[in-house]
């Protein structure tokens, strides 16, 4: 497949493309991150008027919400939308599509080789202003920027899977090179028709990507080690999740947790007093509200194999539990059992939703 | 609210929807002010809906006989899944077109009338503007109708029998007018005899004594009336057509269970206690009497005499006792005080009888005679501004402002009529609200004075408000009228269809809805810790729906989704 | 249902409509006969009804709609009953359906036909406070919203001239100028008379100046003055339709002495008027001249108290019968004896006479047709007076509402419900016996 | 609140008031005057607390009756225990006044049944924000013990605590008072018959006069009320007009943590998470087209306004919402400010146990003038936005 090179920064290039798509009427709306300089905050904008794209910052390394979650609520429509997503957001969205919670049908997905995002508090504290310039340099050299989310630092899937257009950022976003857009699909070609820039068959620069990958894999090992403490077991779980306040923030920001009403908030988990009395008489003490750990175990079983490690959960946890790391780790283990990779392919069916004869030969 | 959505997009929505949109020209009324042809092309070209086919047409007068036939024919031949009518106010013809739908396979709740006459053509002169508005309304209607769901009337078997609470004149009158071979009446009286207060009232009507006596006989003699004396109503559950009642008899303390289709409350009233006001120095022991005790005396053989047994030589009759305290005029006292005055005069012409009154209130067309009789009999009538008693010494201020004193052998007070003691008990038992005066609150002061918020429960006699014997009987017959014309043996009742339902999954049982429901249609299921709607009682008013913070409630045919989508569409 | 399931209700006021709806609900076929071209009765003349000043239209319009749309009710407007023969359970009734000249089915009430009509007459329904054409609806919002032609005054029908302007103006060919009276014969099992009452003939007391002094008003006139769909669109002005009254005297108990009874509603509507006046003309001074206040029932006195002092000054007279109204300059002078029986007077711009409710002049003729007795006051007599039974001296014929005597809306409805109940009773017993 | 005789019983203190309270509870359970207690306990990782329901006296050792932080609002613990009914256990719960007040609100909403609960409060110096405590438990504890002695929240305490005037005895069954005392003794003050019964059962006679203690409390109250005034003035400024509201909540990411941490937000599914609150995609894009673009997720401000209308009448200003906010929005400050006004409008005080029904469940004519007042004031304060 071909690619387009525009003589501008990657970010400007993408904004330009969105402008073009809106003005040429190829899309009805564009989904991209925006910056509100007045309050120094970021949000997602569903933009229909090209002139409003000026405050767009499509490639900003910030994730206020996982775009997959945002898209799912608007993508089931016959309106044409172009969305700029981070690789993990796109993967999350694909997982949602598999669950009928979204549709790729009228969507043009634009993603990019992602250097990872900064935690929310760097935005709140304004610290991000200093961090951003450094950030660009570091990812240019395929290194890992400081202060990014730990799961980002440990993320080896920073090259988008099944995006229509991939903007090359890692390794080649310096103005000299310009903005490189790889057109991966027919749709991409068709949509970019009439859009300026020089066509070429330029491929990714493998060296920097490789360098990044190695760095990330190393980080991942460290991360996983850090959350394992000394061996598994319930005590370790208690150590980690013991201080959970049960706000369920992790599930409400999780793109995969799409349930309107989480089972753990449903009537199934309202207990009659005899339940408590019985436990009390057996154990002499019990925690209120109950099921603090159970909630996380339950969530693990419900979604871990679809976890894309975006790190939103850790970011919103009021007591700094390394939720993301735990889930990413568990997720990879469970997914591996089925040789499954969340968000790799829409056609790939979700493990626990199908039964294959050849699964677990040893069981039979 | 997924589960709701699924219901709302019931079976038929799964198939391809075919929406008929019929616009009534209403002659020049709509066609003259709105460009219907443009609307028809615009709407037909709407491509907002996947899997929805739109058929858009106009017609001269849809409400006319041929119009209705045309519509029926169109619905059948096209096999519409939904129908939108652009015409006049639902007040005019909603039921007309619902009627048309009922003749076809189209569920009437999958139709919607959009008012483009009163809202558009009649109020907007600019044709362009009117057209745009009408079109947006119709688009909204389509968006909404697509989210409406089939509703079905569930006819209920009814029990024609009637429970009557209170064995006074009102209760007995109701019992007699209601009882028949196919309608039994259960008459429950808490005391040991029928007749209530009326027994003590001598000749309010000529020959009243006998009248009451006869009534009691005919009640007791009536095979279709079952009388429970010394019995109180312990518990009531149910609704119009199907009430389950527990009666507790004082003798054998066991519960009798009965069923009835309606309940008539004739709990009666009682007299204002003059002790509540210091003005009348009433003790009940000296020569100051209430009108009721005097009525009793006259009913007896030796007439109205002093405690000594002697004839009073002078009697003061004092009106409006408690009127100010209660802030209502009982409407009967003037009349019976005139009567008592005449009785005293009859008893002996020498008795000086003086009436102290504020206003003469004789609201019945024949009451005036009483007044003339009293005057003729030489009763002194003194109009006063203010009055107070020390024993039988009356000091008063005349309307002219002059102050004056007189003393009498005997003083008779006319206390206001007030609700009987157990009114609150029944209000609570039957979930009928009380009004500011403590009487039962009627559904509507003017158009439905005997009905209550709990359909099937009727209030008559002094339980409704201060009343004399004849008005009590009148109200009793009115309740009978409602029951006889609504609870017809063998026929079924069709309860409200667009009722509220509560999502078991989302309800947390906070009870907001329960508080705001005036019909007592919601109860709380403590075992599950949620609120539940009794669909047979619910009238679909939607109060509860508004009171629920988590949107666990939903009033059928008026769901948020339906309303929002209509507005969304109309506004875009 | 069997033939005897049919019922005749005469008078489509609140009582007649209520009774009809109840019996229709009990699946009887009801013939509702109304002499006026519209239904609704007196209540719809009031903008608001006491005691809670509820909007009368909002209260009655739904009932009117129900009546007109109820398949079991055949509403015969502009019609009179001419014969009621036979006996309970089997009356044969002759109804004259007067020519309306406009088709109830084709007309949609657009009103295009009034304009061209060259005839101008006083609108009786509006108490002659405004003009109407020969083709007209009594007031806007009339139901059925279909005009009628006053055949007597119509140039063509009454005058034989060649005028068909209205018919030409009608887009729906709803007007048939050759329409004629229709005689309808129906068979019914029972009859309910709900023909209502009239107000006392004020001109019979010359001292009060009604008819001679333009500033003196009858209660219904004032109701229409206040009504937003009335002749002045709710603006309270004197007959010159310019001057806004600065002071108003309401004289109670007019006709009580003559009629020898208290109508029990006049005090309440007088207070309502006071409230109306203050509401529309904040600066106005209102005086209620009374000798007795009659506010029976639980909800009336509290309204009286809320008006007393706030909306009106209460002037007591020792003899209400001796109050008189005379001209004084541009206004009126009301003279009355006060508590000390010394003569007093006050000058006002407007006087409203709280007239008694009296038997409808047409009731005597109706009584003849229906074969029922009247009471001394001229109202239709019930046999078991005071028992709540609405049965008249003729078996199977019942009465309800103010046709039986003066009363308020509540009691009219209660009587209607009683009558309906008694009819339903005999209907079912006949149904089961037959 | 029935400390009619103005007297309380005295508990000796060995280390700190907490131990005295623990000893008291041990006795109560031993004497079978209560079946169990609910107390905060350190979590295994030692950097937070959890509510523990316990009847095994030997476990009391590890409990911390007066905890420095409030990770889970106590009312939520009581709700999970008694939502389905009072049950048979008599349980003593020792909690902060704001937690008990929330519990009382929840009882009015059928979410808590206090029939068999004995609700005990203590003089609350304020709480350390959760985040701070987790980051530095040791330091926080030092700060807290100072606060406990002085009775005054220091700069580490939650902002709302600085101006909370309901920090001492409110409508609880039992209150432990110790402010303004040498750390030698703790007062036990009965607040209801339940409380008095318990003290009788423990043969504690109400010997100590409360006036000294009360004086101390009142002077602290005065200070807090001052702080409240100035804090509200500030918040009022920030909230001026819609733009004010907008900038305060600008960084909201719509995680709804504030709502799930809120003890009063008892809904299973928040209306704003429900399907009905979600816009139809087509409608959303059309709406966007009108304005050239919309911010997603939608209704982020609407959510807060909606939550206010739903719960501000019951808000007890416990500050949990702020603690749970991942983007440090001063949610509690705003809600406390609004709650103060709405509750005054209905002459209602959240957490009062005087049988006053929730304002929105009843209608009093007298309410309306109040509302007019409020509107008038609001108008006079608000510059018009034309």
PDB file of C-alpha atoms in Angstrom, chain A residues 207-285:
ATOM      1  CA  UNK A 207      15.296   0.608  13.137  1.00  0.00           C
ATOM      2  CA  UNK A 208      13.700   3.115  15.542  1.00  0.00           C
ATOM      3  CA  UNK A 209      10.612   0.960  15.880  1.00  0.00           C
ATOM      4  CA  UNK A 210      12.758  -2.029  16.766  1.00  0.00           C
ATOM      5  CA  UNK A 211      14.666   0.057  19.251  1.00  0.00           C
ATOM      6  CA  UNK A 212      11.416   1.198  20.835  1.00  0.00           C
ATOM      7  CA  UNK A 213      10.066  -2.334  20.969  1.00  0.00           C
ATOM      8  CA  UNK A 214      13.112  -3.664  22.785  1.00  0.00           C
ATOM      9  CA  UNK A 215      12.968  -0.827  25.269  1.00  0.00           C
ATOM     10  CA  UNK A 216       9.291  -1.455  25.895  1.00  0.00           C
ATOM     11  CA  UNK A 217       9.723  -5.198  26.356  1.00  0.00           C
ATOM     12  CA  UNK A 218      12.376  -4.536  28.935  1.00  0.00           C
ATOM     13  CA  UNK A 219      10.103  -2.098  30.744  1.00  0.00           C
ATOM     14  CA  UNK A 220       7.287  -4.647  30.624  1.00  0.00           C
ATOM     15  CA  UNK A 221       9.358  -7.253  32.395  1.00  0.00           C
ATOM     16  CA  UNK A 222      10.149  -4.767  35.132  1.00  0.00           C
ATOM     17  CA  UNK A 223       6.539  -3.735  35.446  1.00  0.00           C
ATOM     18  CA  UNK A 224       5.202  -7.264  35.672  1.00  0.00           C
ATOM     19  CA  UNK A 225       7.848  -8.129  38.206  1.00  0.00           C
ATOM     20  CA  UNK A 226       6.898  -5.119  40.305  1.00  0.00           C
ATOM     21  CA  UNK A 227       3.268  -6.180  40.622  1.00  0.00           C
ATOM     22  CA  UNK A 228       4.006  -9.828  41.307  1.00  0.00           C
ATOM     23  CA  UNK A 229       5.609  -9.090  44.658  1.00  0.00           C
ATOM     24  CA  UNK A 230       6.867 -12.350  46.152  1.00  0.00           C
ATOM     25  CA  UNK A 231       4.723 -14.976  44.493  1.00  0.00           C
ATOM     26  CA  UNK A 232       0.986 -15.173  43.951  1.00  0.00           C
ATOM     27  CA  UNK A 233      -1.736 -15.989  46.490  1.00  0.00           C
ATOM     28  CA  UNK A 234      -4.668 -14.356  48.213  1.00  0.00           C
ATOM     29  CA  UNK A 235      -2.481 -12.483  50.657  1.00  0.00           C
ATOM     30  CA  UNK A 236      -0.746 -10.740  47.767  1.00  0.00           C
ATOM     31  CA  UNK A 237      -4.144  -9.866  46.340  1.00  0.00           C
ATOM     32  CA  UNK A 238      -5.085  -8.393  49.691  1.00  0.00           C
ATOM     33  CA  UNK A 239      -1.873  -6.431  49.757  1.00  0.00           C
ATOM     34  CA  UNK A 240      -2.615  -4.975  46.367  1.00  0.00           C
ATOM     35  CA  UNK A 241      -6.389  -4.536  46.374  1.00  0.00           C
ATOM     36  CA  UNK A 242      -6.878  -4.287  50.130  1.00  0.00           C
ATOM     37  CA  UNK A 243      -7.082  -0.520  50.085  1.00  0.00           C
ATOM     38  CA  UNK A 244      -9.632  -0.475  47.260  1.00  0.00           C
ATOM     39  CA  UNK A 245     -12.449   1.895  48.220  1.00  0.00           C
ATOM     40  CA  UNK A 246     -14.914   0.213  45.889  1.00  0.00           C
ATOM     41  CA  UNK A 247     -15.577   3.290  43.798  1.00  0.00           C
ATOM     42  CA  UNK A 248     -15.465   1.077  40.704  1.00  0.00           C
ATOM     43  CA  UNK A 249     -13.820   3.951  38.855  1.00  0.00           C
ATOM     44  CA  UNK A 250     -11.583   1.391  37.162  1.00  0.00           C
ATOM     45  CA  UNK A 251     -14.550  -0.310  35.558  1.00  0.00           C
ATOM     46  CA  UNK A 252     -16.349   2.873  34.610  1.00  0.00           C
ATOM     47  CA  UNK A 253     -13.367   4.188  32.637  1.00  0.00           C
ATOM     48  CA  UNK A 254     -12.481   0.768  31.232  1.00  0.00           C
ATOM     49  CA  UNK A 255     -13.357   0.724  27.522  1.00  0.00           C
ATOM     50  CA  UNK A 256     -14.028  -3.008  27.686  1.00  0.00           C
ATOM     51  CA  UNK A 257     -16.374  -2.837  30.704  1.00  0.00           C
ATOM     52  CA  UNK A 258     -19.381  -1.879  28.597  1.00  0.00           C
ATOM     53  CA  UNK A 259     -22.100  -3.129  30.952  1.00  0.00           C
ATOM     54  CA  UNK A 260     -24.662  -0.502  31.845  1.00  0.00           C
ATOM     55  CA  UNK A 261     -25.023  -1.991  35.272  1.00  0.00           C
ATOM     56  CA  UNK A 262     -22.059  -3.942  36.591  1.00  0.00           C
ATOM     57  CA  UNK A 263     -23.040  -7.259  38.109  1.00  0.00           C
ATOM     58  CA  UNK A 264     -21.259  -6.228  41.293  1.00  0.00           C
ATOM     59  CA  UNK A 265     -23.568  -3.232  41.622  1.00  0.00           C
ATOM     60  CA  UNK A 266     -26.648  -5.293  40.852  1.00  0.00           C
ATOM     61  CA  UNK A 267     -29.125  -6.764  43.307  1.00  0.00           C
ATOM     62  CA  UNK A 268     -27.228 -10.060  43.074  1.00  0.00           C
ATOM     63  CA  UNK A 269     -24.730  -8.538  45.474  1.00  0.00           C
ATOM     64  CA  UNK A 270     -27.178  -7.101  48.006  1.00  0.00           C
ATOM     65  CA  UNK A 271     -27.033  -9.511  50.909  1.00  0.00           C
ATOM     66  CA  UNK A 272     -29.679 -10.206  53.493  1.00  0.00           C
ATOM     67  CA  UNK A 273     -28.522  -9.916  57.060  1.00  0.00           C
ATOM     68  CA  UNK A 274     -28.391 -13.661  57.692  1.00  0.00           C
ATOM     69  CA  UNK A 275     -25.495 -13.720  55.210  1.00  0.00           C
ATOM     70  CA  UNK A 276     -23.488 -11.329  57.363  1.00  0.00           C
ATOM     71  CA  UNK A 277     -24.545 -12.972  60.591  1.00  0.00           C
ATOM     72  CA  UNK A 278     -23.445 -16.357  59.305  1.00  0.00           C
ATOM     73  CA  UNK A 279     -20.063 -15.059  58.136  1.00  0.00           C
ATOM     74  CA  UNK A 280     -19.558 -13.168  61.351  1.00  0.00           C
ATOM     75  CA  UNK A 281     -20.229 -16.235  63.452  1.00  0.00           C
ATOM     76  CA  UNK A 282     -17.732 -18.200  61.336  1.00  0.00           C
ATOM     77  CA  UNK A 283     -14.951 -15.643  60.973  1.00  0.00           C
ATOM     78  CA  UNK A 284     -15.482 -13.231  63.866  1.00  0.00           C
ATOM     79  CA  UNK A 285     -14.981 -10.310  61.505  1.00  0.00           C
TER      80      UNK A 285
END
